[in-house]
Coordinates of C-alpha atoms in Angstrom, one line a residue:
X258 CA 98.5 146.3 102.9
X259 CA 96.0 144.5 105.3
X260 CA 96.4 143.9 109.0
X261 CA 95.0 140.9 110.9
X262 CA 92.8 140.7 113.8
X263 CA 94.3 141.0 117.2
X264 CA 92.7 138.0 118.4
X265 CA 92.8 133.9 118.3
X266 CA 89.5 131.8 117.2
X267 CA 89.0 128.5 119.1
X268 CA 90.4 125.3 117.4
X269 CA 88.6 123.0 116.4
X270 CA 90.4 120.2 115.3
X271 CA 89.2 120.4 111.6
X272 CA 87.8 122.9 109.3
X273 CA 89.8 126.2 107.4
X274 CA 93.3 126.7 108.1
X275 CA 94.5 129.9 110.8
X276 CA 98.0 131.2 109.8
X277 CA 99.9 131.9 112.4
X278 CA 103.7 132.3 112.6
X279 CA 104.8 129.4 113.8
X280 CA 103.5 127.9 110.4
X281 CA 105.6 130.2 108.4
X282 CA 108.7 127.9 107.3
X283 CA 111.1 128.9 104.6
X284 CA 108.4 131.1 102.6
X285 CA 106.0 128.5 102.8
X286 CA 102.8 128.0 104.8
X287 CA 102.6 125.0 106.5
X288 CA 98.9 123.7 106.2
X289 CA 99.1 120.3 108.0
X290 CA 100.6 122.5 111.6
X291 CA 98.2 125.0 111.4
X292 CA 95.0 125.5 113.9
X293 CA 91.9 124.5 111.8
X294 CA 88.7 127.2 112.7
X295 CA 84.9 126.9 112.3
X296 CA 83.3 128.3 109.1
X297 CA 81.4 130.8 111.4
X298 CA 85.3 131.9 112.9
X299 CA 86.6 132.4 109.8
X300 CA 83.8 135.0 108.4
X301 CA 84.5 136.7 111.6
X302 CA 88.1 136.5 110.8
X303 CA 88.3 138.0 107.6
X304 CA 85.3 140.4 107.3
X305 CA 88.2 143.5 107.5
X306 CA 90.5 141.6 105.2
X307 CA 90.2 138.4 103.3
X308 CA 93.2 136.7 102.6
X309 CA 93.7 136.1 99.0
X310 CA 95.9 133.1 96.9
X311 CA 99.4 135.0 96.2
X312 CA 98.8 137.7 99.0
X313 CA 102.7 138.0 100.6
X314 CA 102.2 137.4 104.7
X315 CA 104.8 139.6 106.9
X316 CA 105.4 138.5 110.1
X317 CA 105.1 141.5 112.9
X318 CA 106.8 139.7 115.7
X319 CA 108.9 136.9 116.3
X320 CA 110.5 136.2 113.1
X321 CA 110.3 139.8 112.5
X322 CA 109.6 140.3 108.7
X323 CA 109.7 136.5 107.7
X324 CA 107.5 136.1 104.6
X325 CA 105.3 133.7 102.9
X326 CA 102.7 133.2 100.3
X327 CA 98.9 132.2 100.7
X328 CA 98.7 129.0 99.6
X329 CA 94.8 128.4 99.2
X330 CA 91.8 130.3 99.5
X331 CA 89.6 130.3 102.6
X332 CA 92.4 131.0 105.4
X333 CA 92.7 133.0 107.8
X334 CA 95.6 135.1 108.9
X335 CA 97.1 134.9 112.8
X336 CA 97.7 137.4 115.3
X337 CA 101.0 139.9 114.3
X338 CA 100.4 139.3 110.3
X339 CA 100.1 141.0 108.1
X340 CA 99.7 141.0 103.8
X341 CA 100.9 142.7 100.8
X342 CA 98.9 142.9 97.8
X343 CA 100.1 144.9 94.8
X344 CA 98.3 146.3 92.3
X345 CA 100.1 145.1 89.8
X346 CA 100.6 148.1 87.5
X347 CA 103.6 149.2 89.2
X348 CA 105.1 145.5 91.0
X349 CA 103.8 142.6 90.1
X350 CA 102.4 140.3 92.6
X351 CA 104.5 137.2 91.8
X352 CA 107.5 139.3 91.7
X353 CA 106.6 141.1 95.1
X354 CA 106.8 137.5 96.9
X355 CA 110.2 137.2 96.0
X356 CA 111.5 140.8 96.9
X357 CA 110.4 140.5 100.0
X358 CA 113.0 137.6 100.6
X359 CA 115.7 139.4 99.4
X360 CA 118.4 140.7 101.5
X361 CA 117.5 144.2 100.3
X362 CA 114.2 143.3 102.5
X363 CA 115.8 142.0 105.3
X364 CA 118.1 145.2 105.5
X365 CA 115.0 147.1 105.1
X366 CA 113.6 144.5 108.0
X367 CA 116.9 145.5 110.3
X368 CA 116.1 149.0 109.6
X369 CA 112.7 149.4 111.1
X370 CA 112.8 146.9 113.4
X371 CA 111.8 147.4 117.2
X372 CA 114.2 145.5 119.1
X373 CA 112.1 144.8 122.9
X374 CA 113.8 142.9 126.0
X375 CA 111.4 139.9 125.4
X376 CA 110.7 140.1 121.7
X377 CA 111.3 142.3 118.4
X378 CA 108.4 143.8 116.6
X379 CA 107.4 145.7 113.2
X380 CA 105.0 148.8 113.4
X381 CA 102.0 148.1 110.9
X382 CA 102.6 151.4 109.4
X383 CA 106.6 151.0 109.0
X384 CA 106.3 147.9 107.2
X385 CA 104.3 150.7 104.5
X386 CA 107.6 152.8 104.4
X387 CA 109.9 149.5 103.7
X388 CA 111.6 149.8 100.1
X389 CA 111.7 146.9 97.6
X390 CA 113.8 147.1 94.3
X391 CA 111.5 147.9 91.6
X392 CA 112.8 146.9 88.1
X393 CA 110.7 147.0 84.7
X394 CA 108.1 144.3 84.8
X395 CA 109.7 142.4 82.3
X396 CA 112.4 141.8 84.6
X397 CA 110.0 141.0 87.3
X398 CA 108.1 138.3 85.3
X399 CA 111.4 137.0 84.5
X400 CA 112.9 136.9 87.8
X401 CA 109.0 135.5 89.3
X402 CA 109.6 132.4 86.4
X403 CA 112.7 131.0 87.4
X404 CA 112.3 131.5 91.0
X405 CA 108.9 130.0 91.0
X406 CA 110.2 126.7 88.7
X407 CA 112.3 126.6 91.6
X408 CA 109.9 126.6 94.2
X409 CA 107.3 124.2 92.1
X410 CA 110.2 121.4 91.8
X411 CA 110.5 121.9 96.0
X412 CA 106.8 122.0 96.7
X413 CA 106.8 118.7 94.1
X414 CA 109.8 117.3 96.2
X415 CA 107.5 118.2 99.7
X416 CA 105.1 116.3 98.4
X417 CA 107.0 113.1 97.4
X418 CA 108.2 112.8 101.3
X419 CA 105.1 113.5 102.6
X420 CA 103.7 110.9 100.7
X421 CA 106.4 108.5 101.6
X422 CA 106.4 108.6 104.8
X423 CA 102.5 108.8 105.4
X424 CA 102.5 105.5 102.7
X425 CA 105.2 103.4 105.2
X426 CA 103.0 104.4 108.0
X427 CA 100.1 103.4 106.4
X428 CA 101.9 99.8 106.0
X429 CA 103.6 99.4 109.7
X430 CA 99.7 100.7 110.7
X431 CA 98.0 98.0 109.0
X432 CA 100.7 95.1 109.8
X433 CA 101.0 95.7 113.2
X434 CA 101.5 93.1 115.5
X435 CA 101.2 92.6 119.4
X436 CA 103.7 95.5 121.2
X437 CA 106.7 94.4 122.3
X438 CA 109.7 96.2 124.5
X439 CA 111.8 98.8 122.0
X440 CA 114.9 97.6 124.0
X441 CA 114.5 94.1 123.1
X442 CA 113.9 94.5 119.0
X443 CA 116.6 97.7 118.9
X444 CA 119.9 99.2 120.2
X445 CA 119.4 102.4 122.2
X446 CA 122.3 105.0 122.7
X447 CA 121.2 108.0 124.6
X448 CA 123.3 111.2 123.2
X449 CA 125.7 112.6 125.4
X450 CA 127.4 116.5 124.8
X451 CA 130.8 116.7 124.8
X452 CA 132.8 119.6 126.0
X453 CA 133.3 122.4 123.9
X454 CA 136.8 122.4 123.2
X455 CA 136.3 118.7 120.8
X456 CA 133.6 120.9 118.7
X457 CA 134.7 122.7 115.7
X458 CA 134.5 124.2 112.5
X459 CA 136.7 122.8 110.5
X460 CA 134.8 119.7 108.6
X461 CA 137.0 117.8 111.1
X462 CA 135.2 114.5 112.8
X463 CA 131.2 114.4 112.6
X464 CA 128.3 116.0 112.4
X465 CA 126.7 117.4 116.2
X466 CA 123.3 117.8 116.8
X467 CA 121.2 118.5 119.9
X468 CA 117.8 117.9 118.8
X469 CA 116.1 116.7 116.0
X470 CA 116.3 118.5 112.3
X471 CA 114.0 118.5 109.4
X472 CA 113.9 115.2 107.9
X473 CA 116.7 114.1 105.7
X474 CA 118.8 117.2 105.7
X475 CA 122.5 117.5 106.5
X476 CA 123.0 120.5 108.4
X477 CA 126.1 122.8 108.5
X478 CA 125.9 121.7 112.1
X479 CA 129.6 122.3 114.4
X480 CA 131.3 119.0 114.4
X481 CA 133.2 117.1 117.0
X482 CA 136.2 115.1 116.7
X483 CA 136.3 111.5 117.1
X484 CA 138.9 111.2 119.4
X485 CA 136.4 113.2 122.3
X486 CA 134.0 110.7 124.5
X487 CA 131.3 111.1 121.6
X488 CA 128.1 109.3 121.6
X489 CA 126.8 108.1 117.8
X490 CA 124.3 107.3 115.7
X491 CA 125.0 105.1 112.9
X492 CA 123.3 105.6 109.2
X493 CA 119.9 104.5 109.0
X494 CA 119.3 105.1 113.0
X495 CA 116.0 107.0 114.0
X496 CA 116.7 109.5 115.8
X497 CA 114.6 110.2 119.0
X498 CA 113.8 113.5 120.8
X499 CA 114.4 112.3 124.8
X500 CA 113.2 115.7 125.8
X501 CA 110.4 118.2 124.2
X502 CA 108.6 117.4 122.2
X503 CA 109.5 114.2 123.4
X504 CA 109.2 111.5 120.7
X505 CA 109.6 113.6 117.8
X506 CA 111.7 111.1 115.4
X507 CA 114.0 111.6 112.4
X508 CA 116.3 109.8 110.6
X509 CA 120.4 109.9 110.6
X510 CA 121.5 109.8 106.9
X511 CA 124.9 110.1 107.9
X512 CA 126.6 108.8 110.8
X513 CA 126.7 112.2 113.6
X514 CA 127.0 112.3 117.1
X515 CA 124.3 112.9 118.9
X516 CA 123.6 115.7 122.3
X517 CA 121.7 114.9 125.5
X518 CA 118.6 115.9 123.9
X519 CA 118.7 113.0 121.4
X520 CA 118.6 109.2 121.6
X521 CA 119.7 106.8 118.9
X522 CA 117.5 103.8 118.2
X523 CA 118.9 101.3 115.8
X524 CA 117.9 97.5 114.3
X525 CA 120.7 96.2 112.1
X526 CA 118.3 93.8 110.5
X527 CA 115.3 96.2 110.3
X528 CA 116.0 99.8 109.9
X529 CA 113.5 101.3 107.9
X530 CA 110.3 99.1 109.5
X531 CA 111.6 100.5 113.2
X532 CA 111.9 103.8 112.0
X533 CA 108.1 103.9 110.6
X534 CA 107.1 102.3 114.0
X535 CA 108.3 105.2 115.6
X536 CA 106.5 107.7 113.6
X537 CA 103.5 106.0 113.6
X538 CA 103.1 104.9 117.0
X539 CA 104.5 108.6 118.2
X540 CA 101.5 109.1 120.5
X541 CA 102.4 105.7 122.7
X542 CA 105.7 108.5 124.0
X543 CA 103.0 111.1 126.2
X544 CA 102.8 108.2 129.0
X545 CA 106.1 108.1 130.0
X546 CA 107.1 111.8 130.0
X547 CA 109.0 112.9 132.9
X548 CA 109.1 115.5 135.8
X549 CA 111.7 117.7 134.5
X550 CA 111.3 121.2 135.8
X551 CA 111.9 122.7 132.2
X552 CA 111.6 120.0 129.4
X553 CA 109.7 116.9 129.3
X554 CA 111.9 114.7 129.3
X555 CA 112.6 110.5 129.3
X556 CA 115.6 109.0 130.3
X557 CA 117.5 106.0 128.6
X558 CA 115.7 103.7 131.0
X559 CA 112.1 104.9 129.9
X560 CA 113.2 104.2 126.3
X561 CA 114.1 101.0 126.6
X562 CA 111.0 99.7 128.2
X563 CA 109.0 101.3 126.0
X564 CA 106.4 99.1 123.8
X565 CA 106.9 99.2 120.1
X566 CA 104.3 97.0 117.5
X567 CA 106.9 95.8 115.3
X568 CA 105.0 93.9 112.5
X569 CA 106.3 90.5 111.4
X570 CA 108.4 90.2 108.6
X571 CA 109.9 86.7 108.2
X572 CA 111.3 86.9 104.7
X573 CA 112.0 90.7 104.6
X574 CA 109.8 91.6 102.6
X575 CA 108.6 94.7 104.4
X576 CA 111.5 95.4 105.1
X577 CA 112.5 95.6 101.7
X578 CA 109.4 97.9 100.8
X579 CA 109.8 100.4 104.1
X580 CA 113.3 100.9 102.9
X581 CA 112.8 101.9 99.4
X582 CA 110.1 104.6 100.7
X583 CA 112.9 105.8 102.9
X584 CA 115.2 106.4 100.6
X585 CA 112.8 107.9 98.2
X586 CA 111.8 110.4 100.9
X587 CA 115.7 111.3 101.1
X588 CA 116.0 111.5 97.9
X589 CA 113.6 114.1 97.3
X590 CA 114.4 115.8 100.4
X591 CA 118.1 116.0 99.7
X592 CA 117.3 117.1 95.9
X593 CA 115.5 120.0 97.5
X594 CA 118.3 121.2 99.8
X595 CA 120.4 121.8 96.6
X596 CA 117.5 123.4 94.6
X597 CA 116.7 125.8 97.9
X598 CA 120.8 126.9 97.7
X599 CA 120.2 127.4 94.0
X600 CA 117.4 129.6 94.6
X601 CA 118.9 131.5 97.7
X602 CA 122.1 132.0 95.4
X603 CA 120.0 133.4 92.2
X604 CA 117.5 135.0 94.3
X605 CA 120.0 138.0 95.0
X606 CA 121.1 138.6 91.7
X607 CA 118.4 138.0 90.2
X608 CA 117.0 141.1 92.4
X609 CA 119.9 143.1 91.8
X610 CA 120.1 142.1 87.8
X611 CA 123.9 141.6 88.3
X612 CA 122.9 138.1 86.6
X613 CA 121.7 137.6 82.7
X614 CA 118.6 135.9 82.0
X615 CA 120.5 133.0 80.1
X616 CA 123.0 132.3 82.3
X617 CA 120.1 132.5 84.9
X618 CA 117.9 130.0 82.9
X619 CA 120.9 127.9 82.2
X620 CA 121.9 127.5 86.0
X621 CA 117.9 126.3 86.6
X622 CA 117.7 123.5 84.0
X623 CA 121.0 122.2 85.2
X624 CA 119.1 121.6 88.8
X625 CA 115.5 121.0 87.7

């Protein structure tokens, strides 16, 4: 095991990636959100311990015992990381990224844990005492194969939206014409929360959120019931963060009614090319940010008047292109919600070896 440094480097806008927690998300390491460092920094930063492709990272604080995997070489590792490297003639490494996101490591997480008033910490030497399950390493190669076909057919999926979505950008970018007022080229709804006693569990009514969620996802979110004073957003509406981060955008793949924190912005005729315009032209949102004491925040009338450079599209054309890329990007996104359940349901038994390796095998060529 290898500890971090207990200090932060200066960004600098470009150069090697610095790990830090928030960039942890659902065992993977975010690249794209995290702080870039000089060359010089990053000697500094791993002279005591140099991050290696495959080491495990263990979060410290926060997320307390959150994992993920190194992802490249040439990073460096955050403040309240940590990483496990095995030796390999007892656990192999592959295998070791996958114990530690079992729930026998989370119980072993819940075990050590330091619970504070302000936040929750690991000692560096507990994590050292934490028990994994250990089975022969043919079972550990085994389990490491079909969770990592898993994973690849996500990080392939990750890729595809990425790709997307930076491509539609790309197009609205290059097409763009003089700005004109959002409230004139789409319909804004500002959310509204409705009172506690219309929300439920039940799979009654629709979807509630607050804020916006990872692109394309449906959420087990609480619902509300139709018959309440509910404000919606129809399919194919962007939705748009009226408080922070203000002007964060995603995109309603079902109808779902929509919290204070959330505006709906909609164009019958031109879904997909409005909803690109808003992630590209995301920065144009920082200008009209409000005075709230807590949140930056707009209000219904900021969003209205707000200038949006909708490209031309007399024939639909665009259109027609921008919507395909969205649905692509769904696509992939929603394929990878039901390969991540797969893998959270194996993962378990898998650990445990309360499943067979053909029945295993069988369950992952039925998803991949």
């Amino acid at each position: 095991m290898l500890d971090c440094e207990h200090k932060t480097p200066a960004s600098k806008g470009q150069g090697y990636p610095y790990i830090a927690i928030p960039d942890l998300r659902d065992g993977v390491v975010d690249l794209e959100s995290a702080r870039k460092i000089s060359y010089e920094d990053l000697k500094e930063w791993t002279r005591r311990s140099r991050p290696q492709v495959g080491d495990v990272i263990v979060t410290r604080r926060g997320r307390v015992g959150d994992t993920a995997v190194v992802p490249v070489p040439d990073v460096a590792l955050g403040q309240n990381l940590v990483i496990l490297r095995s030796e390999g003639d007892l656990v192999s490494q592959a295998y070791l990224r996958w114990a530690t996101r079992s729930p026998q490591w989370y119980r072993e997480v819940s075990r050590y844990i330091n619970v504070g008033a302000v936040f929750s910490s690991l000692n560096v030497s507990d994590v050292l005492k934490m028990a994994i399950p250990v089975p022969c390493m043919d079972h550990q190669v085994f389990v490491a194969q079909v969770l990592d076909a898993l994973e690849a057919r996500i990080a392939s999926n990750r890729e595809v939206v990425r790709s997307a979505l930076g491509l539609g950008q790309s197009m609205v970018r290059k097409a763009a014409s003089a700005p004109r007022v959002l409230g004139d080229v789409a319909d804004v709804v500002m959310g509204s929360s409705p009172k506690g006693k219309y929300l439920n569990g039940r799979g009654e009514g629709v979807r509630f959120y607050q804020g916006v969620r990872d692109f394309g996802r449906v959420f087990p979110a609480p619902r509300v019931n139709t018959s309440s004073p509910v404000r919606t957003a129809p399919v194919g509406s962007t939705l748009f963060a009226v408080r922070a981060p203000v002007g964060a955008v995603n995109l309603a793949i079902e109808e779902v009614s929509i919290g204070r924190g959330l505006a709906s912005i909609f164009s019958q005729r031109r879904p997909a090319t409005l909803h690109f315009c808003l992630r590209e032209f995301s920065e144009i949102w920082d200008e009209y940010q409000g005075g709230g004491t807590v949140f930056a925040s707009v209000n219904g009338r900021d969003v209205r008047q707000m200038q949006i450079a909708m490209p031309e599209d007399g024939e639909g054309q665009l259109e027609r292109r921008l919507g395909a890329l969205l649905n692509r990007a769904v696509q992939a996104e929603q394929e990878s919600v039901r390969l991540a359940a797969t893998r959270d349901e194996l993962l378990p038994l898998l650990i445990s070896g309360k499943i067979t390796v053909k029945v295993a095998e069988k369950t992952v060529e039925e998803v991949v």
